[in-house]
Structure formats: structure tokens, C-alpha cells
Amino acid sequence: QAVWHDWPGQMMENRPEKRILGFSWSMLAILLLGTALRFLNLGRQSVWVDEGFSWNAAQMSFRGVTRLSLYDVHPPLYYYLLKASLWVLPDTEFGLRFVSVLCSVATLAVMMTFVYRRWGHRAACYVGLLAAVSPFDIYYAQEARMYALLAFLFVLAFTELVEALEGKPAHLIGWVAATTGLAWTYAYGLLAAFLQIGFFLVYWTWQRRRGRPFPVRPKPVLMALAGALLGIAPIVY
């Protein structure tokens, strides 16, 4: 029989949390705070030279953006997204930076969800609050460049890989997509993609040599590795 001698704090901790869209009210408040800070004065600052280059790329056709990426140091994914966003957004400072804001908010949401599933509500709130008010994150969320997209894809690739290695092979699809996106966003993204692929291979080999069962069957693993390598191959070329 259960012993009903919990302390009041423990009773509060064990009560089911009210949630909306997968977030508790406190987590949702932190997410809204981070969103508000990223939209604050978004269109007030003038466009600087690199943002002007992004605007210029967004005026080109998709074919033109692809050709531009052959001579630019940056791959074309961000420019594709920026061009598509300007079909529905105003061609202003606010509109140019909107994609970066969305990527930064999405990064915050993925981080909080990931931490919540493993370390609980309090840890998720701490992590979310630190990221929500981070001047570094807010700065790059308000810049019409690819850095917020790069951060989002890096966090997504890492979390999807961890989920997959916990025995959820469906997350390999998200990992392949995010890893490929990293390579198509920035040169450092290509480095991160190779590091994650290398970690995957080393971890798989290490588990097999120790005679431990790998949490994912070989066929999905090989398909995921092949997909990631094929996805980044055009950028390597």
C-alpha cells in the first residue's frame, strides 16, 4: 500500500502539469519571452554590408543563387529560404531578418524539449531562460545572414542523432536532413556534418567490438550514412 506522507513540495512536483503544444505554461512563457526579445526592434537597424549581400542574392532566380554559390564561400540553402520568404514578407529590414528569427526561436524550442525529456521541467526552464536572454543568440537572430539557421540545424542534428542512438530509428530521417542542411548552409556546417558522421561510425564500431547490441539495426544505419554522404556530396564537390 502507498504511504501518503509526501511533503507539500513533493506533492506539487508529482501533480500533472498543464501543457499546451507540448510545453508547460512556464516553458511556454520562456519561449514567448525569447520570441519577443528576438522581434524587438527587428526592423529598426539599418542593413549592413553582409545583409545587403543577402538581399542581393534574394533578388536572383534560384538558378542564379546556385551559380552564385559556386563563387561565394557560403552554400545556397539560406539564400533559397530567404528568397522564398520574401514572396510573402515585405522587402524591408524586418522581412529580411524574419527567417533568422524563426530559426532562433525554433532552436530554443528544440533545446527545451530535448532537455525536458531527459532532465525534467526545471532543467528545461533553466536552459531555456539562458538561451532566451542570451545576447549572442539575440544578435544573430536579428541578422539577415545564415548563422541562426546554422545553429538551428546543428542543434537539430545533435538531438536527432541522440534520439536515434536511444533506439528510435525514425529519428535518423531527421538527422540526415539536418546534417545535409548543415553542409548546405555554411562551411563550418560541413565540418560539423563530417564530425557527426565520424562519431556515428566510431560509436557503431566501438559497440560491435565490445559485443554490445547497437540500438539501431544495421540496414537503417547504412541507409542513414549513405543518405548523409550523398546529401553533402554536392557541397564537397
PDB file of C-alpha atoms in Angstrom:
ATOM      1  CA  GLN A   1       0.000   0.000   0.000  1.00  0.00           C
ATOM      2  CA  ALA A   2       1.121   3.531  -0.762  1.00  0.00           C
ATOM      3  CA  VAL A   3       2.212   5.653   2.139  1.00  0.00           C
ATOM      4  CA  TRP A   4       0.639   9.112   1.924  1.00  0.00           C
ATOM      5  CA  HIS A   5       3.222  11.122   3.819  1.00  0.00           C
ATOM      6  CA  ASP A   6       4.619  13.252   0.995  1.00  0.00           C
ATOM      7  CA  TRP A   7       5.871  16.678   1.775  1.00  0.00           C
ATOM      8  CA  PRO A   8       3.855  19.514   0.172  1.00  0.00           C
ATOM      9  CA  GLY A   9       6.715  20.236  -2.241  1.00  0.00           C
ATOM     10  CA  GLN A  10       6.789  16.631  -3.375  1.00  0.00           C
ATOM     11  CA  MET A  11       3.024  16.648  -3.852  1.00  0.00           C
ATOM     12  CA  MET A  12       3.292  19.730  -6.046  1.00  0.00           C
ATOM     13  CA  GLU A  13       6.113  18.110  -8.030  1.00  0.00           C
ATOM     14  CA  ASN A  14       4.050  14.988  -8.694  1.00  0.00           C
ATOM     15  CA  ARG A  15       0.960  16.803  -9.917  1.00  0.00           C
ATOM     16  CA  PRO A  16       0.406  16.553 -13.673  1.00  0.00           C
ATOM     17  CA  GLU A  17       1.491  19.729 -15.412  1.00  0.00           C
ATOM     18  CA  LYS A  18      -0.858  21.686 -17.602  1.00  0.00           C
ATOM     19  CA  ARG A  19       0.627  21.654 -21.089  1.00  0.00           C
ATOM     20  CA  ILE A  20      -0.103  23.336 -24.383  1.00  0.00           C
ATOM     21  CA  LEU A  21       1.564  22.239 -27.647  1.00  0.00           C
ATOM     22  CA  GLY A  22       3.863  20.002 -25.603  1.00  0.00           C
ATOM     23  CA  PHE A  23       5.070  22.836 -23.334  1.00  0.00           C
ATOM     24  CA  SER A  24       4.210  23.612 -19.744  1.00  0.00           C
ATOM     25  CA  TRP A  25       2.978  27.124 -19.008  1.00  0.00           C
ATOM     26  CA  SER A  26       6.348  28.185 -17.598  1.00  0.00           C
ATOM     27  CA  MET A  27       8.241  26.748 -20.568  1.00  0.00           C
ATOM     28  CA  LEU A  28       5.822  28.450 -22.934  1.00  0.00           C
ATOM     29  CA  ALA A  29       6.348  31.753 -21.114  1.00  0.00           C
ATOM     30  CA  ILE A  30      10.118  31.420 -21.576  1.00  0.00           C
ATOM     31  CA  LEU A  31       9.640  30.618 -25.252  1.00  0.00           C
ATOM     32  CA  LEU A  32       7.424  33.687 -25.678  1.00  0.00           C
ATOM     33  CA  LEU A  33       9.985  35.829 -23.841  1.00  0.00           C
ATOM     34  CA  GLY A  34      12.734  34.651 -26.188  1.00  0.00           C
ATOM     35  CA  THR A  35      10.500  35.300 -29.188  1.00  0.00           C
ATOM     36  CA  ALA A  36       9.643  38.816 -28.020  1.00  0.00           C
ATOM     37  CA  LEU A  37      13.307  39.705 -27.442  1.00  0.00           C
ATOM     38  CA  ARG A  38      14.193  38.499 -30.934  1.00  0.00           C
ATOM     39  CA  PHE A  39      11.460  40.536 -32.582  1.00  0.00           C
ATOM     40  CA  LEU A  40      12.207  43.636 -30.501  1.00  0.00           C
ATOM     41  CA  ASN A  41      13.469  46.459 -32.774  1.00  0.00           C
ATOM     42  CA  LEU A  42      13.949  43.916 -35.568  1.00  0.00           C
ATOM     43  CA  GLY A  43      13.451  46.382 -38.400  1.00  0.00           C
ATOM     44  CA  ARG A  44      14.914  49.462 -36.742  1.00  0.00           C
ATOM     45  CA  GLN A  45      18.606  48.864 -37.501  1.00  0.00           C
ATOM     46  CA  SER A  46      19.916  49.627 -40.964  1.00  0.00           C
ATOM     47  CA  VAL A  47      21.098  46.853 -43.255  1.00  0.00           C
ATOM     48  CA  TRP A  48      24.858  46.448 -43.156  1.00  0.00           C
ATOM     49  CA  VAL A  49      27.108  45.203 -45.968  1.00  0.00           C
ATOM     50  CA  ASP A  50      26.760  41.421 -45.470  1.00  0.00           C
ATOM     51  CA  GLU A  51      22.999  41.728 -45.074  1.00  0.00           C
ATOM     52  CA  GLY A  52      22.998  43.738 -48.289  1.00  0.00           C
ATOM     53  CA  PHE A  53      24.691  40.793 -49.982  1.00  0.00           C
ATOM     54  CA  SER A  54      21.886  38.539 -48.675  1.00  0.00           C
ATOM     55  CA  TRP A  55      19.298  40.958 -50.097  1.00  0.00           C
ATOM     56  CA  ASN A  56      21.084  40.974 -53.443  1.00  0.00           C
ATOM     57  CA  ALA A  57      21.158  37.168 -53.555  1.00  0.00           C
ATOM     58  CA  ALA A  58      17.437  37.022 -52.741  1.00  0.00           C
ATOM     59  CA  GLN A  59      16.682  39.125 -55.850  1.00  0.00           C
ATOM     60  CA  MET A  60      18.206  36.472 -58.109  1.00  0.00           C
ATOM     61  CA  SER A  61      16.479  33.407 -59.502  1.00  0.00           C
ATOM     62  CA  PHE A  62      17.071  30.075 -57.785  1.00  0.00           C
ATOM     63  CA  ARG A  63      19.377  29.178 -60.648  1.00  0.00           C
ATOM     64  CA  GLY A  64      21.238  32.433 -60.151  1.00  0.00           C
ATOM     65  CA  VAL A  65      21.631  31.761 -56.428  1.00  0.00           C
ATOM     66  CA  THR A  66      23.009  28.303 -57.229  1.00  0.00           C
ATOM     67  CA  ARG A  67      25.531  29.775 -59.653  1.00  0.00           C
ATOM     68  CA  LEU A  68      26.449  32.450 -57.118  1.00  0.00           C
ATOM     69  CA  SER A  69      27.260  29.777 -54.525  1.00  0.00           C
ATOM     70  CA  LEU A  70      29.943  28.395 -56.858  1.00  0.00           C
ATOM     71  CA  TYR A  71      31.898  31.637 -56.383  1.00  0.00           C
ATOM     72  CA  ASP A  72      30.824  32.570 -52.858  1.00  0.00           C
ATOM     73  CA  VAL A  73      32.213  30.970 -49.713  1.00  0.00           C
ATOM     74  CA  HIS A  74      28.683  30.190 -48.481  1.00  0.00           C
ATOM     75  CA  PRO A  75      26.436  27.393 -49.811  1.00  0.00           C
ATOM     76  CA  PRO A  76      22.979  28.417 -51.075  1.00  0.00           C
ATOM     77  CA  LEU A  77      20.441  26.977 -48.595  1.00  0.00           C
ATOM     78  CA  TYR A  78      19.973  30.168 -46.589  1.00  0.00           C
ATOM     79  CA  TYR A  79      19.595  32.225 -49.743  1.00  0.00           C
ATOM     80  CA  TYR A  80      16.955  29.788 -51.029  1.00  0.00           C
ATOM     81  CA  LEU A  81      14.949  30.177 -47.812  1.00  0.00           C
ATOM     82  CA  LEU A  82      15.370  33.939 -47.774  1.00  0.00           C
ATOM     83  CA  LYS A  83      14.202  34.248 -51.379  1.00  0.00           C
ATOM     84  CA  ALA A  84      11.157  32.053 -50.692  1.00  0.00           C
ATOM     85  CA  SER A  85      10.284  34.039 -47.552  1.00  0.00           C
ATOM     86  CA  LEU A  86      10.299  37.325 -49.452  1.00  0.00           C
ATOM     87  CA  TRP A  87       7.467  36.045 -51.640  1.00  0.00           C
ATOM     88  CA  VAL A  88       5.150  36.646 -48.676  1.00  0.00           C
ATOM     89  CA  LEU A  89       7.115  39.067 -46.475  1.00  0.00           C
ATOM     90  CA  PRO A  90       7.861  42.735 -47.144  1.00  0.00           C
ATOM     91  CA  ASP A  91      11.204  43.502 -48.746  1.00  0.00           C
ATOM     92  CA  THR A  92      12.327  45.510 -45.705  1.00  0.00           C
ATOM     93  CA  GLU A  93      14.813  45.169 -42.854  1.00  0.00           C
ATOM     94  CA  PHE A  94      12.122  43.335 -40.886  1.00  0.00           C
ATOM     95  CA  GLY A  95      11.317  40.958 -43.741  1.00  0.00           C
ATOM     96  CA  LEU A  96      14.971  40.213 -44.451  1.00  0.00           C
ATOM     97  CA  ARG A  97      15.602  39.173 -40.841  1.00  0.00           C
ATOM     98  CA  PHE A  98      12.407  37.196 -40.284  1.00  0.00           C
ATOM     99  CA  VAL A  99      13.912  33.834 -41.314  1.00  0.00           C
ATOM    100  CA  SER A 100      16.730  34.257 -38.807  1.00  0.00           C
ATOM    101  CA  VAL A 101      14.264  34.997 -36.008  1.00  0.00           C
ATOM    102  CA  LEU A 102      12.234  31.884 -36.797  1.00  0.00           C
ATOM    103  CA  CYS A 103      15.375  29.724 -36.836  1.00  0.00           C
ATOM    104  CA  SER A 104      16.489  31.104 -33.465  1.00  0.00           C
ATOM    105  CA  VAL A 105      13.072  30.533 -31.876  1.00  0.00           C
ATOM    106  CA  ALA A 106      12.981  27.002 -33.302  1.00  0.00           C
ATOM    107  CA  THR A 107      16.415  26.336 -31.797  1.00  0.00           C
ATOM    108  CA  LEU A 108      15.142  27.444 -28.402  1.00  0.00           C
ATOM    109  CA  ALA A 109      12.098  25.170 -28.680  1.00  0.00           C
ATOM    110  CA  VAL A 110      14.171  22.125 -29.703  1.00  0.00           C
ATOM    111  CA  MET A 111      16.648  22.668 -26.862  1.00  0.00           C
ATOM    112  CA  MET A 112      13.945  22.989 -24.222  1.00  0.00           C
ATOM    113  CA  THR A 113      12.057  19.936 -25.464  1.00  0.00           C
ATOM    114  CA  PHE A 114      15.209  17.827 -25.580  1.00  0.00           C
ATOM    115  CA  VAL A 115      16.307  18.810 -22.066  1.00  0.00           C
ATOM    116  CA  TYR A 116      12.801  18.350 -20.658  1.00  0.00           C
ATOM    117  CA  ARG A 117      12.589  14.746 -21.863  1.00  0.00           C
ATOM    118  CA  ARG A 118      15.856  13.826 -20.163  1.00  0.00           C
ATOM    119  CA  TRP A 119      16.326  16.015 -17.103  1.00  0.00           C
ATOM    120  CA  GLY A 120      12.888  17.335 -16.333  1.00  0.00           C
ATOM    121  CA  HIS A 121      10.966  20.562 -16.184  1.00  0.00           C
ATOM    122  CA  ARG A 122      13.321  22.592 -14.004  1.00  0.00           C
ATOM    123  CA  ALA A 123      16.380  21.879 -16.159  1.00  0.00           C
ATOM    124  CA  ALA A 124      14.428  22.741 -19.306  1.00  0.00           C
ATOM    125  CA  CYS A 125      13.411  26.085 -17.811  1.00  0.00           C
ATOM    126  CA  TYR A 126      16.991  26.910 -16.801  1.00  0.00           C
ATOM    127  CA  VAL A 127      18.353  26.057 -20.247  1.00  0.00           C
ATOM    128  CA  GLY A 128      15.518  27.852 -21.990  1.00  0.00           C
ATOM    129  CA  LEU A 129      15.891  31.004 -19.922  1.00  0.00           C
ATOM    130  CA  LEU A 130      19.653  31.171 -20.513  1.00  0.00           C
ATOM    131  CA  ALA A 131      19.161  30.785 -24.250  1.00  0.00           C
ATOM    132  CA  ALA A 132      16.150  33.127 -24.392  1.00  0.00           C
ATOM    133  CA  VAL A 133      18.063  36.094 -22.957  1.00  0.00           C
ATOM    134  CA  SER A 134      21.471  35.276 -24.498  1.00  0.00           C
ATOM    135  CA  PRO A 135      22.798  38.465 -26.180  1.00  0.00           C
ATOM    136  CA  PHE A 136      24.772  36.290 -28.601  1.00  0.00           C
ATOM    137  CA  ASP A 137      21.686  34.405 -29.755  1.00  0.00           C
ATOM    138  CA  ILE A 138      19.567  37.547 -29.968  1.00  0.00           C
ATOM    139  CA  TYR A 139      22.203  39.359 -32.011  1.00  0.00           C
ATOM    140  CA  TYR A 140      22.433  36.677 -34.688  1.00  0.00           C
ATOM    141  CA  ALA A 141      18.672  36.137 -34.645  1.00  0.00           C
ATOM    142  CA  GLN A 142      18.362  39.742 -35.831  1.00  0.00           C
ATOM    143  CA  GLU A 143      20.849  39.484 -38.674  1.00  0.00           C
ATOM    144  CA  ALA A 144      19.940  38.624 -42.263  1.00  0.00           C
ATOM    145  CA  ARG A 145      22.654  36.018 -42.526  1.00  0.00           C
ATOM    146  CA  MET A 146      22.793  32.234 -42.211  1.00  0.00           C
ATOM    147  CA  TYR A 147      24.173  31.921 -38.667  1.00  0.00           C
ATOM    148  CA  ALA A 148      20.826  31.398 -36.900  1.00  0.00           C
ATOM    149  CA  LEU A 149      19.941  28.716 -39.467  1.00  0.00           C
ATOM    150  CA  LEU A 150      23.323  27.069 -38.882  1.00  0.00           C
ATOM    151  CA  ALA A 151      22.718  26.990 -35.114  1.00  0.00           C
ATOM    152  CA  PHE A 152      19.246  25.508 -35.555  1.00  0.00           C
ATOM    153  CA  LEU A 153      20.450  22.734 -37.865  1.00  0.00           C
ATOM    154  CA  PHE A 154      23.366  21.914 -35.564  1.00  0.00           C
ATOM    155  CA  VAL A 155      21.116  21.573 -32.509  1.00  0.00           C
ATOM    156  CA  LEU A 156      18.542  19.600 -34.503  1.00  0.00           C
ATOM    157  CA  ALA A 157      21.166  17.231 -35.948  1.00  0.00           C
ATOM    158  CA  PHE A 158      22.628  16.587 -32.492  1.00  0.00           C
ATOM    159  CA  THR A 159      19.287  15.947 -30.804  1.00  0.00           C
ATOM    160  CA  GLU A 160      18.033  13.728 -33.639  1.00  0.00           C
ATOM    161  CA  LEU A 161      21.229  11.669 -33.508  1.00  0.00           C
ATOM    162  CA  VAL A 162      20.888  11.181 -29.754  1.00  0.00           C
ATOM    163  CA  GLU A 163      17.260  10.125 -30.178  1.00  0.00           C
ATOM    164  CA  ALA A 164      18.263   7.631 -32.863  1.00  0.00           C
ATOM    165  CA  LEU A 165      21.051   6.168 -30.719  1.00  0.00           C
ATOM    166  CA  GLU A 166      18.496   5.628 -27.959  1.00  0.00           C
ATOM    167  CA  GLY A 167      16.734   3.093 -30.164  1.00  0.00           C
ATOM    168  CA  LYS A 168      14.415   5.316 -32.206  1.00  0.00           C
ATOM    169  CA  PRO A 169      15.495   4.730 -35.818  1.00  0.00           C
ATOM    170  CA  ALA A 170      12.823   7.034 -37.271  1.00  0.00           C
ATOM    171  CA  HIS A 171      14.895   9.959 -35.973  1.00  0.00           C
ATOM    172  CA  LEU A 172      17.626   9.017 -38.427  1.00  0.00           C
ATOM    173  CA  ILE A 173      15.499  10.704 -41.088  1.00  0.00           C
ATOM    174  CA  GLY A 174      15.629  13.985 -39.205  1.00  0.00           C
ATOM    175  CA  TRP A 175      19.349  13.523 -38.594  1.00  0.00           C
ATOM    176  CA  VAL A 176      20.074  13.012 -42.299  1.00  0.00           C
ATOM    177  CA  ALA A 177      18.002  16.062 -43.229  1.00  0.00           C
ATOM    178  CA  ALA A 178      19.641  18.292 -40.584  1.00  0.00           C
ATOM    179  CA  THR A 179      23.154  17.042 -41.359  1.00  0.00           C
ATOM    180  CA  THR A 180      22.648  17.659 -45.058  1.00  0.00           C
ATOM    181  CA  GLY A 181      21.258  21.103 -44.254  1.00  0.00           C
ATOM    182  CA  LEU A 182      24.364  21.914 -42.214  1.00  0.00           C
ATOM    183  CA  ALA A 183      26.586  21.308 -45.223  1.00  0.00           C
ATOM    184  CA  TRP A 184      24.310  23.379 -47.464  1.00  0.00           C
ATOM    185  CA  THR A 185      24.326  26.326 -45.037  1.00  0.00           C
ATOM    186  CA  TYR A 186      27.924  27.097 -44.108  1.00  0.00           C
ATOM    187  CA  ALA A 187      31.470  25.766 -44.444  1.00  0.00           C
ATOM    188  CA  TYR A 188      31.609  25.077 -40.701  1.00  0.00           C
ATOM    189  CA  GLY A 189      28.361  23.174 -41.132  1.00  0.00           C
ATOM    190  CA  LEU A 190      30.197  20.822 -43.474  1.00  0.00           C
ATOM    191  CA  LEU A 191      32.813  20.288 -40.773  1.00  0.00           C
ATOM    192  CA  ALA A 192      30.074  19.572 -38.210  1.00  0.00           C
ATOM    193  CA  ALA A 193      28.444  17.112 -40.609  1.00  0.00           C
ATOM    194  CA  PHE A 194      31.697  15.182 -41.038  1.00  0.00           C
ATOM    195  CA  LEU A 195      32.256  15.158 -37.263  1.00  0.00           C
ATOM    196  CA  GLN A 196      28.801  13.723 -36.608  1.00  0.00           C
ATOM    197  CA  ILE A 197      29.185  11.086 -39.323  1.00  0.00           C
ATOM    198  CA  GLY A 198      32.591  10.186 -37.887  1.00  0.00           C
ATOM    199  CA  PHE A 199      31.162   9.921 -34.371  1.00  0.00           C
ATOM    200  CA  PHE A 200      28.367   7.698 -35.671  1.00  0.00           C
ATOM    201  CA  LEU A 201      30.869   5.325 -37.308  1.00  0.00           C
ATOM    202  CA  VAL A 202      33.205   5.242 -34.298  1.00  0.00           C
ATOM    203  CA  TYR A 203      30.346   4.601 -31.873  1.00  0.00           C
ATOM    204  CA  TRP A 204      28.960   1.820 -34.061  1.00  0.00           C
ATOM    205  CA  THR A 205      32.381   0.149 -34.357  1.00  0.00           C
ATOM    206  CA  TRP A 206      33.062   0.502 -30.641  1.00  0.00           C
ATOM    207  CA  GLN A 207      29.734  -1.093 -29.698  1.00  0.00           C
ATOM    208  CA  ARG A 208      30.278  -4.030 -32.055  1.00  0.00           C
ATOM    209  CA  ARG A 209      33.817  -4.693 -30.839  1.00  0.00           C
ATOM    210  CA  ARG A 210      32.620  -4.811 -27.255  1.00  0.00           C
ATOM    211  CA  GLY A 211      29.869  -7.205 -28.213  1.00  0.00           C
ATOM    212  CA  ARG A 212      27.099  -4.836 -27.234  1.00  0.00           C
ATOM    213  CA  PRO A 213      23.928  -4.669 -29.298  1.00  0.00           C
ATOM    214  CA  PHE A 214      23.623  -1.480 -31.305  1.00  0.00           C
ATOM    215  CA  PRO A 215      20.298   0.275 -30.616  1.00  0.00           C
ATOM    216  CA  VAL A 216      19.553   0.529 -34.360  1.00  0.00           C
ATOM    217  CA  ARG A 217      19.629  -2.266 -36.909  1.00  0.00           C
ATOM    218  CA  PRO A 218      22.446  -2.216 -39.494  1.00  0.00           C
ATOM    219  CA  LYS A 219      20.216  -1.536 -42.507  1.00  0.00           C
ATOM    220  CA  PRO A 220      18.758   1.781 -41.253  1.00  0.00           C
ATOM    221  CA  VAL A 221      22.238   2.818 -40.100  1.00  0.00           C
ATOM    222  CA  LEU A 222      23.784   2.159 -43.504  1.00  0.00           C
ATOM    223  CA  MET A 223      20.903   3.889 -45.256  1.00  0.00           C
ATOM    224  CA  ALA A 224      21.264   6.935 -42.988  1.00  0.00           C
ATOM    225  CA  LEU A 225      25.027   7.161 -43.509  1.00  0.00           C
ATOM    226  CA  ALA A 226      24.610   6.776 -47.259  1.00  0.00           C
ATOM    227  CA  GLY A 227      21.908   9.446 -47.274  1.00  0.00           C
ATOM    228  CA  ALA A 228      24.050  11.890 -45.303  1.00  0.00           C
ATOM    229  CA  LEU A 229      27.087  11.337 -47.519  1.00  0.00           C
ATOM    230  CA  LEU A 230      25.040  11.736 -50.689  1.00  0.00           C
ATOM    231  CA  GLY A 231      23.411  14.858 -49.283  1.00  0.00           C
ATOM    232  CA  ILE A 232      26.705  16.623 -48.609  1.00  0.00           C
ATOM    233  CA  ALA A 233      28.486  15.311 -51.726  1.00  0.00           C
ATOM    234  CA  PRO A 234      27.449  18.260 -53.976  1.00  0.00           C
ATOM    235  CA  ILE A 235      28.861  20.740 -51.452  1.00  0.00           C
ATOM    236  CA  VAL A 236      32.105  18.783 -51.148  1.00  0.00           C
ATOM    237  CA  TYR A 237      32.342  18.784 -54.942  1.00  0.00           C
TER     238      TYR A 237
END
